[in-house]
Amino acid sequence: MIPTISIETNSVANIDQKIFAVKKFLSENPEVELQDIYRWLYYGEFGYEEELSYFKGEKSKPQLIRILDEIKEETEKSQISPKIWEPMGLAQRFVMVFITPYSQAECPINRIVNLMERAPAFRGTRMHFKLDWAFLKDYIIRTSDKFSKQDFYGFEDRINFHQLPDVPFTKRFRELKPYNYRVIPRKLFFDFFPEFDNKEDILPTRPKDSLID
């Protein structure tokens, strides 16, 4: 089993953690659409499959060269993410790493490529994804007037949800967040770069949360 945050699936702590993650994503992305929420959750559970499969073709650019080209392009445009990484989804398996600020922090690009290659071993399951989607859907319907139950049903029908398709972020979402990135295993990223682990994706614990306090 791939190590993740040590919280029991049905525990109150895990529910609170999921609510914290959803609220954080929605507050930081107020113009988000259901497709973007789905994509965010999908990334967090499964990572970025098509990136690896696409570059297996003989005529494709090597991943390292592609990343270097993207960094050069962003640097020339001064279009650089203010953050090095962002959390993805509710499973805490993967994070989105913005390659230009990562490079500017003098971190090796080869390491990103290596972590991408190791990502399949950290992928979650269809069942866990569906459970998290159901949790997310219920929470948003109950606490927000942005999306209704019918909005969710219509979206699920449109994308053929039972097949769990890998749909992209919307055009609007990409316009608001145009930075180049790679999605890599959270555990591996912080194993190699603990200095970046600011715990922003972890619900802060209060002293009274402990059973011994």
mmCIF file of C-alpha atoms in Angstrom:
data_model
loop_
_atom_site.group_PDB
_atom_site.id
_atom_site.type_symbol
_atom_site.label_atom_id
_atom_site.label_comp_id
_atom_site.label_asym_id
_atom_site.label_seq_id
_atom_site.Cartn_x
_atom_site.Cartn_y
_atom_site.Cartn_z
ATOM 1 C CA MET A 1 0.000 0.000 0.000
ATOM 2 C CA ILE A 2 1.263 3.471 -0.903
ATOM 3 C CA PRO A 3 1.827 5.583 2.211
ATOM 4 C CA THR A 4 -0.434 8.605 2.512
ATOM 5 C CA ILE A 5 -1.447 10.831 5.388
ATOM 6 C CA SER A 6 -2.146 8.559 8.338
ATOM 7 C CA ILE A 7 -5.869 9.154 8.872
ATOM 8 C CA GLU A 8 -8.566 6.514 9.039
ATOM 9 C CA THR A 9 -10.904 6.693 6.046
ATOM 10 C CA ASN A 10 -14.124 7.100 8.028
ATOM 11 C CA SER A 11 -12.724 9.035 10.957
ATOM 12 C CA VAL A 12 -13.902 12.481 11.945
ATOM 13 C CA ALA A 13 -10.363 13.722 11.354
ATOM 14 C CA ASN A 14 -10.429 12.479 7.758
ATOM 15 C CA ILE A 15 -13.802 14.102 7.084
ATOM 16 C CA ASP A 16 -12.533 17.389 8.500
ATOM 17 C CA GLN A 17 -9.406 17.090 6.364
ATOM 18 C CA LYS A 18 -11.470 16.562 3.223
ATOM 19 C CA ILE A 19 -13.680 19.541 4.011
ATOM 20 C CA PHE A 20 -10.561 21.634 4.596
ATOM 21 C CA ALA A 21 -9.160 20.595 1.194
ATOM 22 C CA VAL A 22 -12.394 21.299 -0.702
ATOM 23 C CA LYS A 23 -12.893 24.694 0.947
ATOM 24 C CA LYS A 24 -9.307 25.662 0.235
ATOM 25 C CA PHE A 25 -9.555 24.760 -3.445
ATOM 26 C CA LEU A 26 -12.890 26.539 -3.922
ATOM 27 C CA SER A 27 -11.802 29.677 -2.086
ATOM 28 C CA GLU A 28 -8.594 29.927 -4.138
ATOM 29 C CA ASN A 29 -10.447 29.283 -7.407
ATOM 30 C CA PRO A 30 -13.767 31.189 -7.191
ATOM 31 C CA GLU A 31 -14.520 30.870 -10.922
ATOM 32 C CA VAL A 32 -14.085 27.107 -10.924
ATOM 33 C CA GLU A 33 -16.511 24.903 -12.874
ATOM 34 C CA LEU A 34 -17.533 21.319 -12.132
ATOM 35 C CA GLN A 35 -15.137 20.071 -14.788
ATOM 36 C CA ASP A 36 -12.268 21.799 -12.969
ATOM 37 C CA ILE A 37 -13.302 20.297 -9.640
ATOM 38 C CA TYR A 38 -13.448 16.863 -11.257
ATOM 39 C CA ARG A 39 -10.023 17.365 -12.831
ATOM 40 C CA TRP A 40 -8.542 18.500 -9.528
ATOM 41 C CA LEU A 41 -9.937 15.415 -7.791
ATOM 42 C CA TYR A 42 -8.775 13.143 -10.632
ATOM 43 C CA TYR A 43 -5.241 14.516 -10.465
ATOM 44 C CA GLY A 44 -5.174 13.942 -6.728
ATOM 45 C CA GLU A 45 -6.136 10.289 -7.079
ATOM 46 C CA PHE A 46 -4.500 9.178 -10.331
ATOM 47 C CA GLY A 47 -1.868 11.735 -11.293
ATOM 48 C CA TYR A 48 -1.224 12.685 -14.912
ATOM 49 C CA GLU A 49 -1.316 9.560 -17.077
ATOM 50 C CA GLU A 50 -1.512 11.021 -20.556
ATOM 51 C CA GLU A 51 1.703 12.975 -20.083
ATOM 52 C CA LEU A 52 3.674 9.764 -19.806
ATOM 53 C CA SER A 53 1.842 7.823 -22.489
ATOM 54 C CA TYR A 54 2.056 10.705 -24.955
ATOM 55 C CA PHE A 55 5.817 10.930 -24.737
ATOM 56 C CA LYS A 56 6.377 7.245 -25.439
ATOM 57 C CA GLY A 57 6.172 7.925 -29.189
ATOM 58 C CA GLU A 58 9.499 7.865 -31.009
ATOM 59 C CA LYS A 59 8.902 11.269 -32.614
ATOM 60 C CA SER A 60 8.038 12.952 -29.327
ATOM 61 C CA LYS A 61 10.338 15.338 -27.536
ATOM 62 C CA PRO A 62 12.035 13.886 -24.477
ATOM 63 C CA GLN A 63 10.267 14.973 -21.314
ATOM 64 C CA LEU A 64 13.364 16.791 -20.035
ATOM 65 C CA ILE A 65 13.649 18.906 -23.201
ATOM 66 C CA ARG A 66 9.944 19.728 -23.121
ATOM 67 C CA ILE A 67 10.176 20.943 -19.530
ATOM 68 C CA LEU A 68 13.238 23.068 -20.314
ATOM 69 C CA ASP A 69 11.426 24.617 -23.276
ATOM 70 C CA GLU A 70 8.405 25.442 -21.116
ATOM 71 C CA ILE A 71 10.587 27.020 -18.439
ATOM 72 C CA LYS A 72 12.340 29.162 -21.056
ATOM 73 C CA GLU A 73 9.027 30.274 -22.520
ATOM 74 C CA GLU A 74 7.536 31.201 -19.145
ATOM 75 C CA THR A 75 10.668 33.036 -18.074
ATOM 76 C CA GLU A 76 10.712 35.103 -21.267
ATOM 77 C CA LYS A 77 7.050 36.020 -20.752
ATOM 78 C CA SER A 78 7.520 36.637 -17.007
ATOM 79 C CA GLN A 79 4.548 34.308 -16.564
ATOM 80 C CA ILE A 80 5.646 32.495 -13.433
ATOM 81 C CA SER A 81 3.585 30.933 -10.674
ATOM 82 C CA PRO A 82 4.023 32.585 -7.262
ATOM 83 C CA LYS A 83 4.022 29.115 -5.686
ATOM 84 C CA ILE A 84 6.156 26.044 -6.251
ATOM 85 C CA TRP A 85 3.400 23.528 -5.597
ATOM 86 C CA GLU A 86 -0.307 23.088 -4.914
ATOM 87 C CA PRO A 87 -2.253 20.183 -3.423
ATOM 88 C CA MET A 88 -4.464 18.102 -5.672
ATOM 89 C CA GLY A 89 -7.683 16.354 -4.716
ATOM 90 C CA LEU A 90 -8.640 14.687 -1.454
ATOM 91 C CA ALA A 91 -6.475 11.556 -1.496
ATOM 92 C CA GLN A 92 -3.201 13.399 -0.768
ATOM 93 C CA ARG A 93 -1.362 11.204 -3.254
ATOM 94 C CA PHE A 94 -0.260 13.814 -5.790
ATOM 95 C CA VAL A 95 0.720 17.469 -5.938
ATOM 96 C CA MET A 96 0.965 19.920 -8.821
ATOM 97 C CA VAL A 97 4.513 21.281 -9.125
ATOM 98 C CA PHE A 98 5.032 24.470 -11.130
ATOM 99 C CA ILE A 99 8.210 23.887 -13.064
ATOM 100 C CA THR A 100 9.549 27.421 -13.455
ATOM 101 C CA PRO A 101 9.642 28.450 -9.769
ATOM 102 C CA TYR A 102 10.869 24.921 -9.027
ATOM 103 C CA SER A 103 13.748 25.486 -11.424
ATOM 104 C CA GLN A 104 14.436 28.941 -10.022
ATOM 105 C CA ALA A 105 14.834 27.331 -6.612
ATOM 106 C CA GLU A 106 17.786 25.469 -8.170
ATOM 107 C CA CYS A 107 16.097 22.087 -8.011
ATOM 108 C CA PRO A 108 17.119 19.475 -10.614
ATOM 109 C CA ILE A 109 14.765 19.093 -13.572
ATOM 110 C CA ASN A 110 15.837 15.463 -13.943
ATOM 111 C CA ARG A 111 14.279 14.801 -10.555
ATOM 112 C CA ILE A 112 10.870 15.904 -11.826
ATOM 113 C CA VAL A 113 11.186 13.522 -14.775
ATOM 114 C CA ASN A 114 12.188 10.692 -12.446
ATOM 115 C CA LEU A 115 9.242 11.313 -10.123
ATOM 116 C CA MET A 116 6.871 11.366 -13.074
ATOM 117 C CA GLU A 117 8.173 7.980 -14.168
ATOM 118 C CA ARG A 118 7.566 6.591 -10.688
ATOM 119 C CA ALA A 119 4.059 8.070 -10.416
ATOM 120 C CA PRO A 120 2.067 5.013 -11.626
ATOM 121 C CA ALA A 121 2.969 3.120 -8.449
ATOM 122 C CA PHE A 122 1.189 5.799 -6.413
ATOM 123 C CA ARG A 123 -2.098 5.824 -8.286
ATOM 124 C CA GLY A 124 -5.284 5.302 -6.320
ATOM 125 C CA THR A 125 -8.404 3.306 -7.168
ATOM 126 C CA ARG A 126 -11.620 3.904 -9.059
ATOM 127 C CA MET A 127 -13.642 3.064 -5.968
ATOM 128 C CA HIS A 128 -11.803 5.573 -3.787
ATOM 129 C CA PHE A 129 -12.213 8.241 -6.464
ATOM 130 C CA LYS A 130 -15.958 7.635 -6.703
ATOM 131 C CA LEU A 131 -16.332 7.784 -2.923
ATOM 132 C CA ASP A 132 -14.453 11.079 -2.780
ATOM 133 C CA TRP A 133 -16.511 12.474 -5.659
ATOM 134 C CA ALA A 134 -19.718 11.537 -3.820
ATOM 135 C CA PHE A 135 -18.385 13.199 -0.653
ATOM 136 C CA LEU A 136 -17.382 16.324 -2.555
ATOM 137 C CA LYS A 137 -20.701 16.488 -4.382
ATOM 138 C CA ASP A 138 -22.727 16.178 -1.192
ATOM 139 C CA TYR A 139 -20.641 18.803 0.593
ATOM 140 C CA ILE A 140 -20.847 21.375 -2.213
ATOM 141 C CA ILE A 141 -24.602 20.902 -2.716
ATOM 142 C CA ARG A 142 -25.217 21.351 1.020
ATOM 143 C CA THR A 143 -22.934 24.324 1.602
ATOM 144 C CA SER A 144 -22.864 26.298 -1.656
ATOM 145 C CA ASP A 145 -25.422 27.770 -4.022
ATOM 146 C CA LYS A 146 -22.999 27.699 -6.948
ATOM 147 C CA PHE A 147 -23.843 24.155 -8.070
ATOM 148 C CA SER A 148 -27.071 22.211 -7.663
ATOM 149 C CA LYS A 149 -27.730 18.501 -7.615
ATOM 150 C CA GLN A 150 -28.993 18.783 -11.190
ATOM 151 C CA ASP A 151 -25.755 20.516 -12.215
ATOM 152 C CA PHE A 152 -23.803 17.525 -10.935
ATOM 153 C CA TYR A 153 -26.110 15.012 -12.588
ATOM 154 C CA GLY A 154 -25.924 16.863 -15.889
ATOM 155 C CA PHE A 155 -22.132 17.005 -15.722
ATOM 156 C CA GLU A 156 -21.852 13.302 -14.884
ATOM 157 C CA ASP A 157 -24.088 12.398 -17.823
ATOM 158 C CA ARG A 158 -22.144 14.647 -20.174
ATOM 159 C CA ILE A 159 -18.727 13.139 -19.397
ATOM 160 C CA ASN A 160 -19.992 9.557 -18.998
ATOM 161 C CA PHE A 161 -18.947 9.513 -15.346
ATOM 162 C CA HIS A 162 -19.239 5.755 -14.820
ATOM 163 C CA GLN A 163 -16.244 5.355 -17.159
ATOM 164 C CA LEU A 164 -14.190 7.879 -15.121
ATOM 165 C CA PRO A 165 -12.940 9.801 -18.176
ATOM 166 C CA ASP A 166 -9.819 11.912 -17.856
ATOM 167 C CA VAL A 167 -11.159 15.360 -18.792
ATOM 168 C CA PRO A 168 -9.012 18.526 -18.876
ATOM 169 C CA PHE A 169 -9.350 21.744 -16.927
ATOM 170 C CA THR A 170 -11.684 24.223 -18.626
ATOM 171 C CA LYS A 171 -10.306 26.910 -20.917
ATOM 172 C CA ARG A 172 -11.252 29.589 -18.379
ATOM 173 C CA PHE A 173 -9.424 27.804 -15.571
ATOM 174 C CA ARG A 174 -6.293 27.533 -17.707
ATOM 175 C CA GLU A 175 -6.514 31.233 -18.578
ATOM 176 C CA LEU A 176 -6.645 32.169 -14.903
ATOM 177 C CA LYS A 177 -3.814 29.774 -14.038
ATOM 178 C CA PRO A 178 -1.629 29.577 -17.179
ATOM 179 C CA TYR A 179 1.470 28.168 -15.505
ATOM 180 C CA ASN A 180 3.256 25.053 -16.732
ATOM 181 C CA TYR A 181 3.291 22.199 -14.264
ATOM 182 C CA ARG A 182 3.737 18.491 -13.686
ATOM 183 C CA VAL A 183 1.720 16.308 -11.317
ATOM 184 C CA ILE A 184 3.920 14.041 -9.209
ATOM 185 C CA PRO A 185 3.604 11.875 -6.083
ATOM 186 C CA ARG A 186 3.262 13.966 -2.950
ATOM 187 C CA LYS A 187 5.273 11.631 -0.754
ATOM 188 C CA LEU A 188 8.211 11.417 -3.133
ATOM 189 C CA PHE A 189 8.258 15.163 -3.717
ATOM 190 C CA PHE A 190 8.502 15.963 -0.011
ATOM 191 C CA ASP A 191 10.907 13.093 0.632
ATOM 192 C CA PHE A 192 13.335 14.776 -1.761
ATOM 193 C CA PHE A 193 12.380 18.371 -0.951
ATOM 194 C CA PRO A 194 11.221 18.576 2.684
ATOM 195 C CA GLU A 195 11.974 22.297 2.679
ATOM 196 C CA PHE A 196 8.890 22.845 0.495
ATOM 197 C CA ASP A 197 6.531 20.980 2.821
ATOM 198 C CA ASN A 198 4.763 23.922 4.442
ATOM 199 C CA LYS A 199 1.753 21.724 5.353
ATOM 200 C CA GLU A 200 -0.599 24.044 3.485
ATOM 201 C CA ASP A 201 -2.705 21.063 2.423
ATOM 202 C CA ILE A 202 -3.027 19.649 5.944
ATOM 203 C CA LEU A 203 -5.753 20.761 8.341
ATOM 204 C CA PRO A 204 -4.029 22.541 11.245
ATOM 205 C CA THR A 205 -4.478 20.682 14.507
ATOM 206 C CA ARG A 206 -5.484 22.499 17.649
ATOM 207 C CA PRO A 207 -4.156 21.487 21.069
ATOM 208 C CA LYS A 208 -7.579 20.318 22.214
ATOM 209 C CA ASP A 209 -7.829 17.962 19.225
ATOM 210 C CA SER A 210 -5.497 15.546 20.973
ATOM 211 C CA LEU A 211 -7.073 12.871 23.168
ATOM 212 C CA ILE A 212 -4.400 13.412 25.798
ATOM 213 C CA ASP A 213 -4.971 17.184 26.136
#
